[in-house]
Amino acid sequence: MTHAEEVDQSAPAATTEEYDDLRGQRLQKLLRLVEQGVDPYPPRFQRTHTAAEARLAFEQGGAGEVSLAGRIVSMRIMGKASFCHVQDGSGRIQLYFRQDVMGDRYQSFRSDLDIADFIGARGTLFQTRTGEVTLQVQEFVLLAKALRPLPEKWHGLTDVETRYRQRYLDLVSNETVRQVFQTRSAIVGAMRCYLNTHGFIEVETPILQPLYGGAAARPFETYHNALDRRLFLRIASELYLKRLIVGGLDRVYEIGKDFRNEGVSTTHNPEFTMMECYQAYADYNDMMVLVEEMLASIAREVLGTLQFPWKGHTIDLTPPWRRVTLREAILEESGIDYDRYPTADALAKRMVEARLTVVRGTPRGKLIDELLDTYVEPKAIQPTFLLDYPVELSPLAKKKPGAPGVVERFEGFVGGIEIANAFSELNDPLDQRERFLQQRADAAAGDDEAHQMDEDFVVALEHGMPPTGGLGVGVDRLAMLFTDQHSIRDVILFPQLRSQG
RNA sequence: GGGCCGGUAGCUCAGUGGCAGAGCAUCUGACUUUUAAUCAGAGGGUCCAGGGUCCGAAUCCCUGCCGGCUCACCA
């Protein structure tokens, strides 16, 4: 909407009462400026420095005349001289306005501008009595009038719901929030850099899929009108990336959104960012090394160190990480050796003895997963690989030679969070078909997260896939870890919320 | 889905049965190096919504909505 339309709506009732609110007062100022021929939203302004660049230039011996631009975040108006701070993407800098320097324009600053407006200002830099580098303004111009005020200057914006729903206010008023998202961006950048320099090529695979697969999860459904076809939003990119390995792209990766139709929590958002990579002629041991090196590389790049704080602990990403089999880890933390309970019933009975609540009929694989979640995951603060998972949980992983019922799979945990999941990829098409059939049986038995039979994928494997290591890394969780944020909503700009009541 | 906590001015929050409050922000006035500027004054409310109890409800009760934490669910 243009301000002209606002005029039409409001002008007939332009009494003092009509403008007796914060937005109204600002609107009135805007209309007054328009009457004076001022464009409150001019198309451009040429600045010579950012706030940070200006400060640096001054400290390195003066910068002469500079032009700055930013949002007014505070004002101190005192008679014939005034100060304000403006904020741009690089930080804040103070502006100083004097009537004897600026003449009539000084009154305009006092009466036309508000906190939250964007302005551009030209002048020279100096240091105040207390040493703050400040721009003595010769001339300024309004760049964008704000009709609504900013959150309070001291406490900022703390209401969690408003922070998520109006993230821009959160970003304007909370410096640490800006830093978190800058760090997140740097993490993704460093991840790309690591993979690119290690021979991986970045690819993009379908988000709209006729069959969903690559993980155990319920999908979102959608519908394509022209094709008259039901489609699913992907829950993983795995099956498409492995088709590319079949096709001879020996090292591929994708960083993108997955969608899982599940509840929300401090560690789950329905759409989240996943990095998956696949490397031909590698196995899960190679992927472990890749995880160690990649995370160390990202930490060095983004944090400048391999040690960083997390929930009061100090995480140390220095390779190599601890390696322990899933069976040993669970035995160590719970005293339960699941190998001694080869059936679901026997294991469930043992877990009930350990005072765990067990839902009747839970498959053995899910029971083991529950032991992992309950006993091992919260303790895995320092980087840990758990390896060799039960085959029931991993329909896409290759069986470990000489170890019946076990697949070559690991999960990487840091800070008590699952960060990575990888395996030696199953490339035996006959075995893969059997696994899918088993999943179909699970689905028939009521498992609504069971894998679908993906005949097209099996055909791809029948054309031959080399031995391959595959890896998934949760980018949101990595961002949580590196920024010491304990809710996934604080590393996702616009987390999923209920519709507003 | 269960339990607990919360929703009051633009923002941050007090107020637990008796006139709707404070700080910041806003408006008016004073003030030429302030920086949570200061000083004097003023305006600003769907107390989340609906219902109930009561002479009287922001406050007590019920229902609903939204949010947070947590448990369950969930690679």
XYZ file of C-alpha atoms (C1' of nucleotides) in Angstrom:
576
model
C 0.000 0.000 0.000
C 1.237 3.488 -0.751
C 0.983 6.380 1.616
C -1.414 8.030 -0.829
C -3.974 5.327 -0.098
C -3.438 5.863 3.602
C -4.220 9.537 3.088
C -7.509 8.715 1.412
C -8.536 6.444 4.231
C -7.624 8.695 7.085
C -7.814 12.270 5.901
C -11.574 12.844 6.350
C -11.340 12.092 10.067
C -7.966 13.669 10.683
C -8.717 14.979 14.121
C -6.293 14.949 17.012
C -8.185 12.031 18.535
C -7.796 9.996 15.383
C -4.046 10.265 15.669
C -3.879 9.789 19.370
C -1.935 6.573 19.213
C 1.626 5.647 18.384
C 0.969 4.646 14.799
C -1.312 7.626 14.249
C 1.290 10.081 15.469
C 3.838 8.671 13.092
C 1.362 8.635 10.233
C 0.637 12.284 10.908
C 4.328 13.121 10.731
C 4.561 11.243 7.455
C 1.603 13.126 5.966
C 3.106 16.414 7.062
C 6.338 15.557 5.266
C 4.482 14.579 2.112
C 2.703 17.950 2.164
C 6.116 19.603 2.366
C 7.186 17.712 -0.746
C 9.395 15.217 1.075
C 9.418 11.652 -0.233
C 9.326 9.514 2.932
C 10.456 6.471 0.917
C 13.091 7.728 -1.521
C 14.483 5.116 -3.899
C 18.152 5.290 -3.008
C 20.918 6.763 -0.907
C 24.613 6.581 -1.566
C 26.551 5.703 1.562
C 30.334 5.674 1.740
C 30.792 3.530 4.858
C 28.972 1.085 7.051
C 28.928 1.877 10.757
C 31.800 -0.528 11.378
C 33.810 0.736 8.402
C 33.396 4.327 9.543
C 34.602 3.543 13.050
C 37.601 1.683 11.661
C 38.425 4.474 9.228
C 38.358 7.028 12.034
C 40.557 4.935 14.291
C 43.032 4.540 11.445
C 43.493 8.269 11.215
C 40.364 10.017 10.077
C 38.079 9.466 7.154
C 37.175 12.985 6.050
C 33.565 13.330 5.073
C 31.477 10.153 5.295
C 27.905 9.162 4.503
C 26.174 6.589 6.681
C 22.745 4.998 6.617
C 20.756 2.980 9.109
C 17.788 2.608 11.382
C 17.437 4.997 14.310
C 17.466 2.861 17.455
C 17.749 5.560 20.128
C 17.437 9.344 20.406
C 18.633 11.842 23.030
C 17.259 15.259 22.229
C 18.502 18.161 24.346
C 17.686 21.668 23.251
C 19.991 22.857 20.517
C 22.050 19.643 20.225
C 21.007 16.012 20.014
C 22.351 12.502 19.708
C 20.969 9.349 18.228
C 22.268 5.898 17.388
C 21.676 4.325 14.015
C 22.061 0.640 13.317
C 23.015 -1.055 10.082
C 24.071 -4.605 9.287
C 27.521 -3.964 10.710
C 26.460 -2.507 14.050
C 25.603 0.829 15.638
C 27.131 4.254 15.436
C 26.260 7.518 17.142
C 25.131 10.613 15.257
C 25.415 14.168 16.636
C 23.141 16.974 15.472
C 23.723 20.675 16.260
C 21.398 23.532 15.481
C 24.235 25.985 14.830
C 25.639 23.595 12.208
C 22.409 22.491 10.583
C 20.078 25.472 10.875
C 16.441 24.667 9.988
C 17.220 21.033 9.335
C 17.854 20.616 13.046
C 14.179 21.268 13.788
C 13.250 18.692 11.155
C 15.399 16.116 12.917
C 13.696 16.881 16.217
C 10.126 16.878 15.000
C 9.950 14.654 11.911
C 12.000 11.630 12.906
C 11.224 8.784 15.272
C 13.019 5.815 16.638
C 12.787 3.031 14.006
C 12.989 5.393 11.001
C 15.780 4.845 8.491
C 17.945 7.833 7.680
C 21.049 8.630 5.703
C 23.494 11.191 7.092
C 26.562 12.978 5.810
C 29.172 14.618 8.020
C 32.533 14.208 9.674
C 33.637 11.830 12.389
C 34.890 12.904 15.790
C 35.265 11.500 19.272
C 33.011 12.556 22.108
C 34.189 13.396 25.610
C 33.693 9.748 26.586
C 35.569 8.544 23.517
C 32.746 7.284 21.337
C 33.323 7.667 17.621
C 30.451 9.821 16.413
C 29.301 11.418 13.183
C 28.780 15.156 13.388
C 25.930 15.491 10.928
C 25.983 18.216 8.259
C 22.939 16.959 6.412
C 20.549 14.030 6.693
C 17.720 12.545 4.654
C 14.816 10.320 5.626
C 15.172 6.959 3.878
C 12.089 5.173 5.210
C 9.486 6.290 7.721
C 8.425 3.628 10.247
C 4.798 3.710 11.293
C 5.253 1.399 14.258
C 7.617 1.680 17.215
C 10.407 -0.689 18.114
C 10.387 -2.875 21.214
C 11.704 -1.358 24.408
C 15.336 -0.270 24.253
C 16.606 -1.811 27.450
C 14.870 -5.160 27.800
C 14.393 -5.601 24.057
C 11.840 -8.091 22.840
C 11.488 -11.145 25.066
C 7.974 -12.399 24.381
C 8.784 -15.699 22.724
C 5.707 -15.835 20.583
C 6.251 -12.343 19.177
C 9.915 -13.121 18.616
C 8.990 -16.056 16.371
C 5.964 -14.567 14.666
C 7.620 -11.196 13.995
C 11.199 -12.350 13.708
C 12.225 -9.027 12.147
C 11.572 -7.313 15.481
C 13.642 -9.955 17.234
C 16.490 -9.385 14.789
C 16.332 -5.599 15.084
C 16.366 -5.528 18.850
C 18.373 -8.589 19.905
C 22.019 -8.581 18.891
C 22.612 -12.166 19.997
C 19.792 -13.367 17.747
C 21.446 -11.695 14.772
C 24.689 -13.425 15.689
C 23.031 -16.835 15.929
C 21.696 -16.587 12.403
C 24.944 -15.214 11.060
C 26.698 -18.178 12.650
C 24.167 -20.559 11.145
C 24.854 -19.106 7.716
C 28.594 -19.455 8.291
C 28.139 -23.113 9.309
C 26.329 -23.926 6.083
C 28.957 -22.033 4.121
C 31.812 -23.862 5.822
C 30.069 -27.196 5.271
C 29.732 -26.506 1.545
C 33.343 -25.418 1.408
C 34.550 -28.611 3.096
C 32.520 -30.874 0.819
C 33.399 -28.957 -2.341
C 37.103 -29.173 -1.578
C 36.815 -32.908 -0.933
C 35.523 -33.769 -4.361
C 31.778 -33.662 -3.683
C 29.417 -31.949 -6.085
C 26.254 -30.283 -4.878
C 23.039 -31.517 -6.466
C 19.332 -30.894 -6.100
C 16.818 -33.734 -6.022
C 13.019 -33.671 -5.914
C 11.148 -32.432 -2.886
C 7.853 -33.528 -4.460
C 8.065 -37.300 -4.628
C 5.563 -39.937 -5.747
C 6.947 -42.259 -3.062
C 8.605 -41.084 0.101
C 11.555 -42.880 1.625
C 15.014 -42.765 3.129
C 13.830 -42.428 6.721
C 11.237 -43.746 9.126
C 8.665 -40.967 9.327
C 5.189 -39.963 8.343
C 5.066 -37.629 5.326
C 3.116 -34.573 4.261
C 0.849 -35.251 1.322
C 0.040 -32.935 -1.539
C -1.544 -33.147 -4.934
C -0.549 -32.160 -8.447
C -3.579 -31.025 -10.407
C -2.306 -31.324 -13.986
C -0.788 -34.747 -13.433
C -3.755 -35.817 -11.301
C -1.346 -37.386 -8.916
C -0.797 -37.642 -5.218
C 2.686 -36.517 -4.184
C 4.602 -36.445 -0.931
C 7.008 -33.876 0.441
C 10.281 -35.690 0.888
C 11.298 -37.027 4.290
C 14.871 -37.551 3.054
C 16.851 -37.180 -0.152
C 18.633 -40.521 0.287
C 17.029 -42.637 -2.425
C 17.548 -40.030 -5.138
C 21.141 -39.345 -4.153
C 21.950 -43.052 -4.322
C 20.463 -43.175 -7.823
C 23.130 -40.600 -8.689
C 25.833 -42.880 -7.267
C 24.471 -45.607 -9.552
C 24.820 -43.089 -12.379
C 28.490 -42.539 -11.661
C 28.454 -39.221 -9.775
C 30.851 -40.653 -7.236
C 30.607 -37.952 -4.576
C 27.371 -36.009 -4.245
C 25.691 -33.972 -1.558
C 22.547 -31.974 -1.048
C 21.679 -29.429 1.606
C 17.957 -28.932 1.738
C 14.687 -29.152 3.551
C 13.100 -32.396 4.663
C 9.508 -32.537 5.883
C 8.199 -34.899 8.514
C 4.633 -34.949 9.717
C 5.379 -35.183 13.413
C 4.936 -33.220 16.582
C 7.014 -30.149 17.336
C 9.434 -29.931 20.240
C 12.619 -28.159 21.227
C 14.495 -30.510 18.892
C 11.909 -31.094 16.134
C 10.460 -28.752 13.536
C 8.191 -30.200 10.814
C 10.503 -28.799 8.146
C 14.193 -28.894 8.843
C 17.463 -28.697 6.982
C 19.473 -31.815 6.266
C 22.807 -32.334 4.607
C 23.148 -35.730 2.981
C 26.253 -36.893 1.173
C 27.240 -40.128 -0.547
C 30.705 -41.305 -1.435
C 31.350 -44.230 -3.748
C 34.041 -46.740 -2.720
C 33.734 -45.650 0.903
C 32.168 -47.362 3.912
C 30.846 -46.249 7.262
C 34.348 -46.076 8.720
C 35.286 -43.545 6.067
C 32.145 -41.580 6.848
C 33.122 -41.450 10.515
C 36.389 -39.811 9.561
C 34.518 -37.477 7.245
C 32.199 -36.388 10.083
C 35.138 -35.783 12.412
C 37.061 -33.775 9.852
C 34.090 -31.843 8.541
C 32.867 -30.765 11.968
C 36.376 -29.829 13.040
C 36.778 -27.846 9.837
C 33.466 -26.048 10.349
C 34.301 -25.283 13.985
C 37.685 -23.859 13.070
C 36.152 -21.765 10.326
C 33.133 -20.506 12.259
C 34.255 -20.449 15.895
C 38.024 -20.356 15.445
C 38.413 -23.226 17.912
C 37.478 -26.867 18.442
C 36.344 -26.224 22.025
C 33.102 -24.409 22.710
C 30.479 -24.149 25.431
C 27.288 -26.162 25.446
C 24.810 -26.185 28.335
C 27.594 -25.475 30.820
C 29.912 -28.155 29.395
C 32.884 -27.600 27.152
C 32.591 -29.651 23.986
C 35.834 -30.714 22.342
C 35.542 -31.690 18.678
C 39.176 -32.753 18.348
C 39.338 -36.044 16.393
C 39.148 -38.907 16.891
C 35.791 -39.203 18.597
C 34.960 -41.992 20.989
C 33.752 -45.089 19.161
C 31.586 -47.648 20.916
C 29.126 -50.176 19.646
C 25.481 -49.540 20.327
C 25.257 -52.810 22.247
C 28.191 -51.912 24.523
C 26.941 -48.376 25.090
C 23.499 -49.547 26.151
C 24.991 -52.286 28.320
C 27.299 -49.756 29.954
C 24.587 -47.233 30.764
C 21.615 -49.490 31.491
C 23.060 -52.881 32.375
C 20.922 -54.417 29.659
C 22.611 -56.554 27.002
C 20.006 -56.723 24.281
C 21.828 -59.587 22.593
C 20.703 -61.740 25.501
C 17.067 -60.967 24.660
C 16.647 -62.043 21.056
C 12.893 -61.523 20.912
C 10.813 -58.393 21.390
C 8.879 -60.020 24.229
C 11.992 -60.990 26.157
C 13.571 -57.564 25.768
C 10.334 -55.798 26.685
C 10.088 -57.891 29.843
C 13.663 -56.977 30.808
C 12.919 -53.295 30.190
C 9.821 -53.415 32.373
C 12.060 -54.816 35.126
C 14.218 -51.712 34.632
C 11.077 -49.621 35.314
C 10.709 -48.448 31.714
C 7.248 -48.066 30.294
C 6.918 -50.324 27.277
C 4.006 -50.213 24.876
C 2.722 -53.709 24.181
C 3.670 -55.019 20.752
C 6.596 -52.655 20.170
C 9.035 -54.269 17.745
C 12.459 -55.197 19.093
C 14.233 -52.605 16.988
C 12.148 -49.803 18.460
C 12.785 -51.129 21.973
C 16.512 -50.893 21.355
C 16.006 -47.401 19.991
C 14.201 -46.526 23.215
C 17.098 -47.835 25.301
C 19.404 -45.662 23.211
C 17.250 -42.565 23.671
C 16.783 -43.102 27.397
C 20.181 -44.228 28.609
C 22.828 -43.347 26.075
C 21.874 -40.227 24.120
C 21.639 -37.830 27.111
C 25.076 -38.966 28.317
C 26.767 -38.516 24.965
C 27.947 -34.967 25.646
C 31.434 -35.303 24.218
C 31.530 -36.425 20.577
C 30.649 -40.098 20.340
C 29.993 -42.547 17.540
C 27.619 -45.378 18.310
C 28.045 -48.119 15.807
C 26.543 -51.366 14.551
C 22.774 -51.070 14.720
C 20.113 -53.762 14.585
C 18.975 -54.490 11.055
C 15.306 -53.932 11.941
C 15.959 -50.213 12.400
C 17.942 -49.764 9.223
C 16.332 -51.057 6.026
C 18.808 -49.186 3.797
C 22.090 -50.182 5.484
C 24.401 -53.023 4.574
C 24.691 -56.031 6.869
C 27.919 -56.342 8.788
C 29.823 -59.457 7.720
C 30.029 -62.059 10.473
C 27.511 -60.284 12.701
C 24.000 -61.585 12.178
C 21.242 -59.035 12.645
C 23.669 -56.114 12.638
C 24.215 -53.455 9.981
C 27.181 -51.177 9.368
C 25.606 -48.024 10.651
C 26.602 -45.313 13.093
C 25.077 -42.280 14.652
C 27.189 -39.368 15.832
C 26.189 -37.644 19.070
C 27.462 -34.346 20.421
C 26.032 -32.506 23.394
C 23.466 -35.245 23.900
C 21.989 -34.590 20.451
C 22.047 -36.839 17.419
C 24.046 -34.896 14.858
C 24.913 -37.485 12.235
C 23.563 -40.755 10.896
C 25.475 -42.849 8.393
C 25.934 -46.293 7.001
C 27.608 -48.481 4.525
C 24.850 -48.269 1.958
C 22.979 -51.401 1.042
C 23.762 -52.049 -2.628
C 22.535 -55.636 -2.874
C 19.264 -55.318 -4.826
C 17.968 -58.692 -3.691
C 18.568 -57.860 -0.023
C 17.067 -54.395 -0.549
C 13.910 -55.890 -2.016
C 13.600 -58.222 0.989
C 14.062 -55.320 3.407
C 11.313 -53.378 1.666
C 9.064 -56.413 1.856
C 9.763 -56.643 5.566
C 8.896 -52.944 5.891
C 5.669 -53.599 4.035
C 4.880 -56.309 6.555
C 5.623 -53.869 9.384
C 3.283 -51.364 7.782
C 0.571 -53.996 7.546
C 1.159 -54.679 11.227
C 0.423 -51.043 11.998
C 3.782 -49.268 11.754
C 2.789 -46.012 10.056
C 6.399 -45.011 9.650
C 7.461 -48.108 7.791
C 9.259 -47.692 4.517
C 7.350 -47.951 1.284
C 8.336 -50.445 -1.388
C 10.255 -48.401 -3.929
C 10.466 -50.631 -6.973
C 12.085 -47.928 -9.062
C 14.894 -47.623 -6.536
C 15.448 -51.373 -6.476
C 15.686 -51.349 -10.278
C 18.389 -48.693 -9.951
C 20.307 -50.945 -7.570
C 19.876 -53.827 -10.004
C 21.841 -51.774 -12.508
C 24.699 -51.879 -10.005
C 25.782 -49.480 -7.275
C 29.368 -49.476 -6.058
C 30.105 -49.921 -2.365
C 29.153 -46.553 -0.929
C 29.203 -44.664 2.338
C 26.290 -42.343 3.040
C 25.847 -39.678 5.697
C 23.150 -37.339 6.950
C 23.824 -34.353 9.193
C 21.076 -32.278 10.795
C 22.003 -28.699 9.987
C 19.586 -27.148 12.487
C 20.963 -29.247 15.317
C 24.498 -28.394 14.301
C 23.550 -24.732 14.476
C 22.063 -25.291 17.945
C 25.271 -26.909 19.092
C 27.628 -24.257 17.752
C 25.549 -21.373 19.122
C 24.623 -22.956 22.481
C 20.929 -22.579 21.676
C 18.748 -25.204 23.281
C 15.626 -24.897 21.176
C 15.533 -25.628 17.457
C 13.151 -22.669 17.133
C 16.019 -20.370 18.033
C 18.056 -21.466 15.012
C 15.140 -21.493 12.531
C 14.124 -18.004 11.419
C 10.442 -18.797 11.094
C 9.643 -21.917 13.118
C 6.309 -23.635 12.682
C 3.691 -22.329 15.109
C 0.016 -22.899 15.550
C -2.148 -20.449 13.635
C -2.885 -17.368 15.627
C -6.116 -17.513 17.608
C -2.273 -36.031 23.703
C -1.039 -35.534 29.624
C 1.054 -32.358 33.581
C 2.878 -27.591 35.121
C 3.464 -22.277 34.067
C 1.984 -17.975 31.432
C -1.229 -14.174 28.226
C -2.525 -6.718 31.790
C -0.481 0.104 27.648
C 3.688 -0.107 21.575
C 7.662 -2.960 24.752
C 9.315 -4.962 29.775
C 6.523 -6.111 33.896
C 3.746 -5.256 38.985
C -1.177 -5.857 40.602
C -4.757 -12.609 44.062
C -12.231 -9.727 45.443
C -13.112 -2.959 46.181
C -11.110 3.745 41.339
C -6.280 -0.054 35.942
C -0.453 0.683 37.765
C 5.251 1.482 37.057
C 9.634 1.933 33.857
C 10.837 2.566 28.810
C 8.420 4.405 24.383
C 4.859 8.541 22.754
C 3.075 13.898 23.221
C 4.032 19.245 25.429
C 7.811 22.430 27.700
C 13.253 23.261 29.434
C 18.195 21.961 28.186
C 24.717 22.877 22.733
C 29.318 16.303 24.178
C 24.581 12.894 25.543
C 24.774 7.587 25.659
C 19.316 3.219 29.989
C 20.588 11.538 29.111
C 18.121 14.644 32.845
C 13.966 17.782 34.771
C 8.531 19.302 34.723
C 3.795 17.963 32.861
C 0.201 15.018 29.694
C -2.111 11.213 26.892
C -2.416 6.030 26.185
C -6.195 -0.342 28.237
C -11.111 -5.704 24.300
C -6.619 -6.918 31.676
C -6.389 -13.395 25.421
C -11.859 -14.795 24.251
C -16.633 -16.540 25.975
C -19.600 -18.073 30.010
C -20.411 -18.401 35.438
C -20.139 -16.974 40.944
C -20.525 -12.271 43.583
C -23.337 -6.076 45.729
C -18.643 -5.868 43.090
C -13.934 -9.946 38.993
C -7.592 -8.428 35.805
C -8.078 -11.298 40.461
C -12.392 -16.888 42.076
C -14.828 -21.101 38.894
C -15.792 -23.441 33.872
C -14.819 -23.766 28.579
C -11.913 -22.409 24.523
C -7.591 -20.037 21.909
C -2.303 -18.971 21.839
C 2.655 -19.579 23.885
C 6.588 -21.843 27.061
C 8.625 -25.981 29.811
C 8.110 -31.106 30.472
C 6.414 -36.200 29.673
C 4.517 -39.222 25.827
C 4.839 -39.573 20.546
C 8.672 -38.931 16.937
C 15.433 -41.441 13.741
